[in-house]
PDB file of C-alpha atoms in Angstrom:
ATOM      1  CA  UNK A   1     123.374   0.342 -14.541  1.00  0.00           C
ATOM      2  CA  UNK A   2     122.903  -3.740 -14.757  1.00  0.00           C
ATOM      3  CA  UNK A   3     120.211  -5.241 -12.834  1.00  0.00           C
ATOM      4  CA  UNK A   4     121.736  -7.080  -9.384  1.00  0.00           C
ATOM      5  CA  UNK A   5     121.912 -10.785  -9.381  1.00  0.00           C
ATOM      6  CA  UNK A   6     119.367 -12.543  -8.395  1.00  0.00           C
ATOM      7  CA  UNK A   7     120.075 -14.152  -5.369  1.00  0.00           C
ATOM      8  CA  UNK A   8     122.288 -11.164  -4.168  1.00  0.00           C
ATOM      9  CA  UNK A   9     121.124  -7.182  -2.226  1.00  0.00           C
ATOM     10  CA  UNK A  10     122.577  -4.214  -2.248  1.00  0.00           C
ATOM     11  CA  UNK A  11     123.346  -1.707   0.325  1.00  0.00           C
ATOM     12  CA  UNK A  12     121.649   1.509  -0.020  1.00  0.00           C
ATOM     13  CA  UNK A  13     124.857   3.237  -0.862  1.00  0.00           C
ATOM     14  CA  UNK A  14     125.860   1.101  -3.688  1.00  0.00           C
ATOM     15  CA  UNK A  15     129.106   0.671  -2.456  1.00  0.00           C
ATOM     16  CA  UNK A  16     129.075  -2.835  -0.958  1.00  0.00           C
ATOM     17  CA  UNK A  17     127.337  -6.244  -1.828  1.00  0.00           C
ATOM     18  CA  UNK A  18     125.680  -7.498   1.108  1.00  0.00           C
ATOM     19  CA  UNK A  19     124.391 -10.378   2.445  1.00  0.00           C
ATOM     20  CA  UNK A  20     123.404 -13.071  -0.463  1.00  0.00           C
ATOM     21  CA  UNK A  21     119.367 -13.840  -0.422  1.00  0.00           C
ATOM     22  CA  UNK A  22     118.843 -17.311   1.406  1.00  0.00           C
ATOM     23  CA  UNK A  23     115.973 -18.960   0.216  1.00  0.00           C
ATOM     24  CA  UNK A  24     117.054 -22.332   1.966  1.00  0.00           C
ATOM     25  CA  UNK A  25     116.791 -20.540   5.290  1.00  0.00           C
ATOM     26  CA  UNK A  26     113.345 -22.052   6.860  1.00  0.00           C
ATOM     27  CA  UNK A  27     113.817 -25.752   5.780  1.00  0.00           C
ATOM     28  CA  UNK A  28     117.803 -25.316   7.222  1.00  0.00           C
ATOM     29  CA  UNK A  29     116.461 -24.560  10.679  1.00  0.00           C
ATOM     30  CA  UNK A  30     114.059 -27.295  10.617  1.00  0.00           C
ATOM     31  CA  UNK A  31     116.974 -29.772   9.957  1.00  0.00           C
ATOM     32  CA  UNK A  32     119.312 -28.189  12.587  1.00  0.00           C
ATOM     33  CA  UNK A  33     116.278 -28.747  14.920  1.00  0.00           C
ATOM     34  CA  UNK A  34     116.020 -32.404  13.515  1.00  0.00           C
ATOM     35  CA  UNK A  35     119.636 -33.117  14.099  1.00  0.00           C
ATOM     36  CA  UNK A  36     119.758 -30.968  17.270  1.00  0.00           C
ATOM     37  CA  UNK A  37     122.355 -28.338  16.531  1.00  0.00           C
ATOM     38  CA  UNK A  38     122.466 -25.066  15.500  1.00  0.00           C
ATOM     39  CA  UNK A  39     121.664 -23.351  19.344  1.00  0.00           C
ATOM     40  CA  UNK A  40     124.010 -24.020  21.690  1.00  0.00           C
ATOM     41  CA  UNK A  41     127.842 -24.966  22.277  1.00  0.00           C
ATOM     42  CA  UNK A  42     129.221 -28.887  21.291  1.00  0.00           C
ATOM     43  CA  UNK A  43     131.990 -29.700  23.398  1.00  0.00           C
ATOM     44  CA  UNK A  44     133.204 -31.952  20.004  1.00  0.00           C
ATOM     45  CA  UNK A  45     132.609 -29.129  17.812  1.00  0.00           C
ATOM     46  CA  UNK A  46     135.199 -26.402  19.625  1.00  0.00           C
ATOM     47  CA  UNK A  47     137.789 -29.487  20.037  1.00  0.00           C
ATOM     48  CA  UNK A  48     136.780 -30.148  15.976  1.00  0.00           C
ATOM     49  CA  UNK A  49     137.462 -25.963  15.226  1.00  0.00           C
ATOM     50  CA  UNK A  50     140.837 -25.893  17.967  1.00  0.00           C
ATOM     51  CA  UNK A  51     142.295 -28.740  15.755  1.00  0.00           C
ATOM     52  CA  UNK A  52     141.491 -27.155  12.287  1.00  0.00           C
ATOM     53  CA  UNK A  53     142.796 -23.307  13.452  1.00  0.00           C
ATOM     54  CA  UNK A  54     146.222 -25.626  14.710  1.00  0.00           C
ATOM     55  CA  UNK A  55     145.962 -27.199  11.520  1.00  0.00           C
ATOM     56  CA  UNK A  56     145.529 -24.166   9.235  1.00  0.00           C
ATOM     57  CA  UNK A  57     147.958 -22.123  11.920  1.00  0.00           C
ATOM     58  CA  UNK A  58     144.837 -20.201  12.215  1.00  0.00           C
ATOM     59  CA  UNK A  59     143.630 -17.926  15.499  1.00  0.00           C
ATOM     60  CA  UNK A  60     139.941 -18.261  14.806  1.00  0.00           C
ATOM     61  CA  UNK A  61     138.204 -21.582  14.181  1.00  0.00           C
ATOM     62  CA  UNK A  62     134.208 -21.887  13.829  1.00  0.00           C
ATOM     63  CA  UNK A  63     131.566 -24.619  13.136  1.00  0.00           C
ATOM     64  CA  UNK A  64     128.946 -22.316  12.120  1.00  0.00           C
ATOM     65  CA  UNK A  65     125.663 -22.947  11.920  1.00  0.00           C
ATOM     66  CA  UNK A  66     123.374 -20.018   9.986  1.00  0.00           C
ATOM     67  CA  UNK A  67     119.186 -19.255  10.129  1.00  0.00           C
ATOM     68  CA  UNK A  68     116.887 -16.561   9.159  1.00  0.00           C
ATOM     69  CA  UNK A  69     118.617 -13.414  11.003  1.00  0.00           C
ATOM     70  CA  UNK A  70     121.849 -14.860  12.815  1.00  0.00           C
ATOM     71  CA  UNK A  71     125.261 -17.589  12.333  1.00  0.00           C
ATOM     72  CA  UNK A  72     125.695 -19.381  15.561  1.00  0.00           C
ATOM     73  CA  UNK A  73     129.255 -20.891  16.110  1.00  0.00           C
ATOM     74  CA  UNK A  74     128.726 -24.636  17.855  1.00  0.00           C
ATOM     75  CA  UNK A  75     132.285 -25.257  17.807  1.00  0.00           C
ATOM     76  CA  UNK A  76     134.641 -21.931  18.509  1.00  0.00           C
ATOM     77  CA  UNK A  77     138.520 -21.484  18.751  1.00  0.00           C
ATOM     78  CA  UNK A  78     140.426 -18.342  19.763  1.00  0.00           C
ATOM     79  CA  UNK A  79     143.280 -16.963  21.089  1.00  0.00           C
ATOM     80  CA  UNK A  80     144.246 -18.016  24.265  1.00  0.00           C
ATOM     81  CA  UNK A  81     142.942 -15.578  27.401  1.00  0.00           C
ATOM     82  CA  UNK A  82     146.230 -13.943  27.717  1.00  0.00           C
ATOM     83  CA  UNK A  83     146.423 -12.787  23.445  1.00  0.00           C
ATOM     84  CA  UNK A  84     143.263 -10.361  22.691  1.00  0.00           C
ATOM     85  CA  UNK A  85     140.239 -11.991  21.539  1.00  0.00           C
ATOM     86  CA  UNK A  86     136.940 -11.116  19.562  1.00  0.00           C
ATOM     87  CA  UNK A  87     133.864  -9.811  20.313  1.00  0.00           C
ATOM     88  CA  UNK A  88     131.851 -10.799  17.510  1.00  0.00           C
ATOM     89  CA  UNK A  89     128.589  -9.126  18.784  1.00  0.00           C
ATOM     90  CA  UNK A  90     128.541  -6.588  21.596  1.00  0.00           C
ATOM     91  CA  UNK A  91     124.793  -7.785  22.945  1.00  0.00           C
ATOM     92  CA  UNK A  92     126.249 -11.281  22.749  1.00  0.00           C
ATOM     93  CA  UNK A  93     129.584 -10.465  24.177  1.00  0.00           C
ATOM     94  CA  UNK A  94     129.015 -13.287  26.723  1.00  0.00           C
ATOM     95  CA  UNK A  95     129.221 -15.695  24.793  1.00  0.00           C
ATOM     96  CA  UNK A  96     131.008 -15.055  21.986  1.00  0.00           C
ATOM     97  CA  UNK A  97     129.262 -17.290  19.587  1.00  0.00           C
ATOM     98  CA  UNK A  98     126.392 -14.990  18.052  1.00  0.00           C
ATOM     99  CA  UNK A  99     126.862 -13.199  14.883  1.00  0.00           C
ATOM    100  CA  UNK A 100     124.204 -11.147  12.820  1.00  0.00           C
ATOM    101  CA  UNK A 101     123.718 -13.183   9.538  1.00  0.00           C
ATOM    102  CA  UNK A 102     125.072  -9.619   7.319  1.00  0.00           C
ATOM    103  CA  UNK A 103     128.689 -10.168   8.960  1.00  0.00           C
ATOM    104  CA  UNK A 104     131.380 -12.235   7.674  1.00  0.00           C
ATOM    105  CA  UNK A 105     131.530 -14.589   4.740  1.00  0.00           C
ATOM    106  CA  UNK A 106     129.966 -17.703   5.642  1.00  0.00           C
ATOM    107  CA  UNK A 107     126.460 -16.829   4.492  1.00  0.00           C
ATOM    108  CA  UNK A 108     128.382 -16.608   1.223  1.00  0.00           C
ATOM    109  CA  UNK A 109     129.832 -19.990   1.449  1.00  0.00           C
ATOM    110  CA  UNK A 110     126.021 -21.228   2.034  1.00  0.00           C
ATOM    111  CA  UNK A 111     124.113 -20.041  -0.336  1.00  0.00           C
ATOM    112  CA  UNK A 112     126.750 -20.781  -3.135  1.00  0.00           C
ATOM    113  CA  UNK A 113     127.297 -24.144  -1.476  1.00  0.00           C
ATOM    114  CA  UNK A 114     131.075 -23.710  -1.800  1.00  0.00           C
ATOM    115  CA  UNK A 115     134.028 -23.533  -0.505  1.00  0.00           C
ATOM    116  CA  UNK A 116     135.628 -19.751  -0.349  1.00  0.00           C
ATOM    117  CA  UNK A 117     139.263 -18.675  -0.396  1.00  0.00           C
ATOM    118  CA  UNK A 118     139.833 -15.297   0.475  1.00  0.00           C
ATOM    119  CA  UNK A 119     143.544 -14.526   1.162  1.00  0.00           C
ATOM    120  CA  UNK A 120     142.848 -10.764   1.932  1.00  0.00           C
ATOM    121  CA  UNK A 121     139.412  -9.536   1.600  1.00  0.00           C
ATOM    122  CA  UNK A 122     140.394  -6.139   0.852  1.00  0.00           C
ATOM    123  CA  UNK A 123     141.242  -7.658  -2.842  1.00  0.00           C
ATOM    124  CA  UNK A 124     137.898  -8.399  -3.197  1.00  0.00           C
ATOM    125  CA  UNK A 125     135.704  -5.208  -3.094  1.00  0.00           C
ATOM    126  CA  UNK A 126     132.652  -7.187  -3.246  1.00  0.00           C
ATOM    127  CA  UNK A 127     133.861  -8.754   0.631  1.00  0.00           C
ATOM    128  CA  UNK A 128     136.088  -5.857   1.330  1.00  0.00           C
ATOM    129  CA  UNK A 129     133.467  -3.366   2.919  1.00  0.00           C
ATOM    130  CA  UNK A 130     131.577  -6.653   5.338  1.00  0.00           C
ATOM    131  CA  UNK A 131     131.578  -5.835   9.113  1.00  0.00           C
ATOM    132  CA  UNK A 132     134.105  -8.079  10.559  1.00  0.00           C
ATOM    133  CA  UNK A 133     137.047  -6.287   8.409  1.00  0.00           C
ATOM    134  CA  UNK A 134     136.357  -2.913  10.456  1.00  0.00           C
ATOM    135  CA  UNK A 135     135.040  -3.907  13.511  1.00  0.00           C
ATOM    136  CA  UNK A 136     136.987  -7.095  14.228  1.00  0.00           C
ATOM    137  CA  UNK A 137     140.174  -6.512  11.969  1.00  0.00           C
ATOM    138  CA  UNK A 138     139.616  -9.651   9.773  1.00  0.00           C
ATOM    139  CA  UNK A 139     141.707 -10.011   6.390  1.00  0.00           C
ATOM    140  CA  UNK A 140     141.626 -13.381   5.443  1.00  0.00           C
ATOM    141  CA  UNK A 141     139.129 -16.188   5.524  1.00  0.00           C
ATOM    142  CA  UNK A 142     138.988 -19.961   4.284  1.00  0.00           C
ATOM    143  CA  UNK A 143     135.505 -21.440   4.476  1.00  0.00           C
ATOM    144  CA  UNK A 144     133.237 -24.794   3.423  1.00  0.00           C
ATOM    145  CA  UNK A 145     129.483 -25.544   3.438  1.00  0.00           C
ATOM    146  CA  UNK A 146     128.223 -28.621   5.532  1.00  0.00           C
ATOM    147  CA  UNK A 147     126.494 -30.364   2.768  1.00  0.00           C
ATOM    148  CA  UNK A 148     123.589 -32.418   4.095  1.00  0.00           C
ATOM    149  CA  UNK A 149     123.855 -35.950   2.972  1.00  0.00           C
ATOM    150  CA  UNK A 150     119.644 -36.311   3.421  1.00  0.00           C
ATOM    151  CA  UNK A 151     118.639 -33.032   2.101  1.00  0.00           C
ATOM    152  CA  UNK A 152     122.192 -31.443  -0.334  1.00  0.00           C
ATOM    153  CA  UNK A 153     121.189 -27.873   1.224  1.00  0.00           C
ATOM    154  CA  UNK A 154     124.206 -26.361   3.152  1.00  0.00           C
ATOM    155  CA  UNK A 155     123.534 -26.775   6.776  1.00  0.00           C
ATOM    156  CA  UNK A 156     126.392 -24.786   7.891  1.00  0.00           C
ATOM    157  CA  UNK A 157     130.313 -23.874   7.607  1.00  0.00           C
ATOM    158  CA  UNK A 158     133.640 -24.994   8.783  1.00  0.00           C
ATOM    159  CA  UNK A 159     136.327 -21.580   8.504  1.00  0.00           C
ATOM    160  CA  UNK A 160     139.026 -19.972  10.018  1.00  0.00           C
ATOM    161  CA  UNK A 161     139.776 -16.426   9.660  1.00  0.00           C
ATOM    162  CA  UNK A 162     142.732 -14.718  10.737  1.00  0.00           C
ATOM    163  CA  UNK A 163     143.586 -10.448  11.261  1.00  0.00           C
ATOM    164  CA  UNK A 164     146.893 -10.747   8.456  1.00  0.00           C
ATOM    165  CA  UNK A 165     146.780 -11.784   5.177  1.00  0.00           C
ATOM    166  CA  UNK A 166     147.058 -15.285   4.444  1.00  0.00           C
ATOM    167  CA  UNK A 167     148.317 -16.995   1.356  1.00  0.00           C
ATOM    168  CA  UNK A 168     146.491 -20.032   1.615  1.00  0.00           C
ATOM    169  CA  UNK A 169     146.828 -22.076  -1.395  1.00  0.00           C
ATOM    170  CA  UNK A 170     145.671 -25.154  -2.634  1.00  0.00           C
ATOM    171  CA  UNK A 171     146.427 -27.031  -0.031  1.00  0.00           C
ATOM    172  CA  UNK A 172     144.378 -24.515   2.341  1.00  0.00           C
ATOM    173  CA  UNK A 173     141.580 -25.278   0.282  1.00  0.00           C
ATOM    174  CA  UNK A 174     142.065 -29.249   0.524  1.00  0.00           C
ATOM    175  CA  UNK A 175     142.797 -29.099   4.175  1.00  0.00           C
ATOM    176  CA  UNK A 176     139.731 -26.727   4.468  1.00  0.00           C
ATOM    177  CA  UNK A 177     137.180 -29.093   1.871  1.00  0.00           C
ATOM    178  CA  UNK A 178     138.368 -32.456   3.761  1.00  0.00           C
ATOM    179  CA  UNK A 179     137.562 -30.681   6.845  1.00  0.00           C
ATOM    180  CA  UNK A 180     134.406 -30.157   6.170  1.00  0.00           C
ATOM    181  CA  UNK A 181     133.465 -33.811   4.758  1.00  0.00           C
ATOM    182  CA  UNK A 182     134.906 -34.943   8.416  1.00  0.00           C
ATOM    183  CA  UNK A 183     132.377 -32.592  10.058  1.00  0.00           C
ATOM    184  CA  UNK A 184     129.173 -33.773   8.186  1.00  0.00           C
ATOM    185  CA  UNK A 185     130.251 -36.937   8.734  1.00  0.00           C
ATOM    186  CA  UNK A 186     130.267 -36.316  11.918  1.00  0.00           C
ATOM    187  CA  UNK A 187     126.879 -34.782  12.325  1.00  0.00           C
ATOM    188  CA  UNK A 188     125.697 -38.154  10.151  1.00  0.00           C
ATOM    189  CA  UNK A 189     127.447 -39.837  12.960  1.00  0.00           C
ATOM    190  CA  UNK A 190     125.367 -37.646  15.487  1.00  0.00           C
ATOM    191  CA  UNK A 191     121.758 -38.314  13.541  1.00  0.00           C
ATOM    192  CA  UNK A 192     122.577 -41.992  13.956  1.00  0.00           C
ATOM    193  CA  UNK A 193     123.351 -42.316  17.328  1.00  0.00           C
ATOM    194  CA  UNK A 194     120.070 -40.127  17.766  1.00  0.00           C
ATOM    195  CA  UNK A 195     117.915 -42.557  15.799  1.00  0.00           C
ATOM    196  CA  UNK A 196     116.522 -39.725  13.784  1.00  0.00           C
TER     197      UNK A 196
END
């Protein structure tokens, strides 16, 4: 049997890579704290994720933010009241914007500090088995870091995800990278107005 790679875990049952080690974790949350994100909702950030799930014809839009133990989604889109929506943790059902830090892909997209294309997870069996797919019906995501222009640690991710397939393409993956330069900038934007 090869030895894992280094920055990855495995479940105990061998069946399912798991949450990528993130050794960036304690020096992200101190420059969330600097820039004053990262714990509660941005009325610019769910108008920022409504436009890029209308642009990507996508049901689910997040600016997600990610610590030690949890992702926290500053800007959310989802279906409107009257389609079904998600519950993407039961304790935090009140909300809607906590997630533990093993579910979904964006910890991925962090710690390799790119973007990720994933037109049905089930292809994939190393994203196949994650939480979301059973409990939440996901099949297809399209994340990007937030590179920090101060520090070049991902603070965060921009992604959609949607319960279908999606054949997203090239131009998914532009629409997806510009996206994301638009949202740091915007967090620049943020630290200026600050004066941090």
């Amino acid at each position: 049997m090869s030895a894992p790679v280094p920055y990855t875990q495995y479940d105990p049952t061998g069946q399912m890579l798991v949450t990528p080690e993130d050794k960036d974790a304690p020096a992200r949350v101190a420059r969330l704290r600097e820039l004053g994100v990262g714990n509660a909702p941005v009325p610019e950030f769910d108008e920022f994720a409504r436009n890029l799930a209308r642009t990507l014809s996508a049901p689910y839009a997040m600016v997600n933010f990610i610590d030690e133990s949890r992702q926290f989604f500053a800007g959310l889109y989802t279906p409107a009241d009257s389609q079904p929506g998600v519950e993407l943790e039961p304790q935090q059902a009140s909300t809607g914007r906590v997630m533990a830090r093993d579910h979904g892909w964006c910890p991925h997209v962090v710690v390799r500090r790119k973007a990720l294309v994933l037109e049905d997870v089930c292809d994939y069996p190393r994203f196949a088995g994650n939480p979301v797919v059973d409990e939440i019906g996901i099949r297809s995501y399209l994340g990007a870091p937030l590179i920090d222009w101060a520090s070049g640690m991902a603070l965060g991710t921009i992604c959609v995800i949607t319960p279908e397939t999606r054949p997203w393409g090239r131009k998914g993956l532009e629409i997806i990278k510009d996206n994301a330069q638009a949202m740091v900038a915007r967090l620049r934007e943020m630290e200026g107005r600050a004066g941090i």
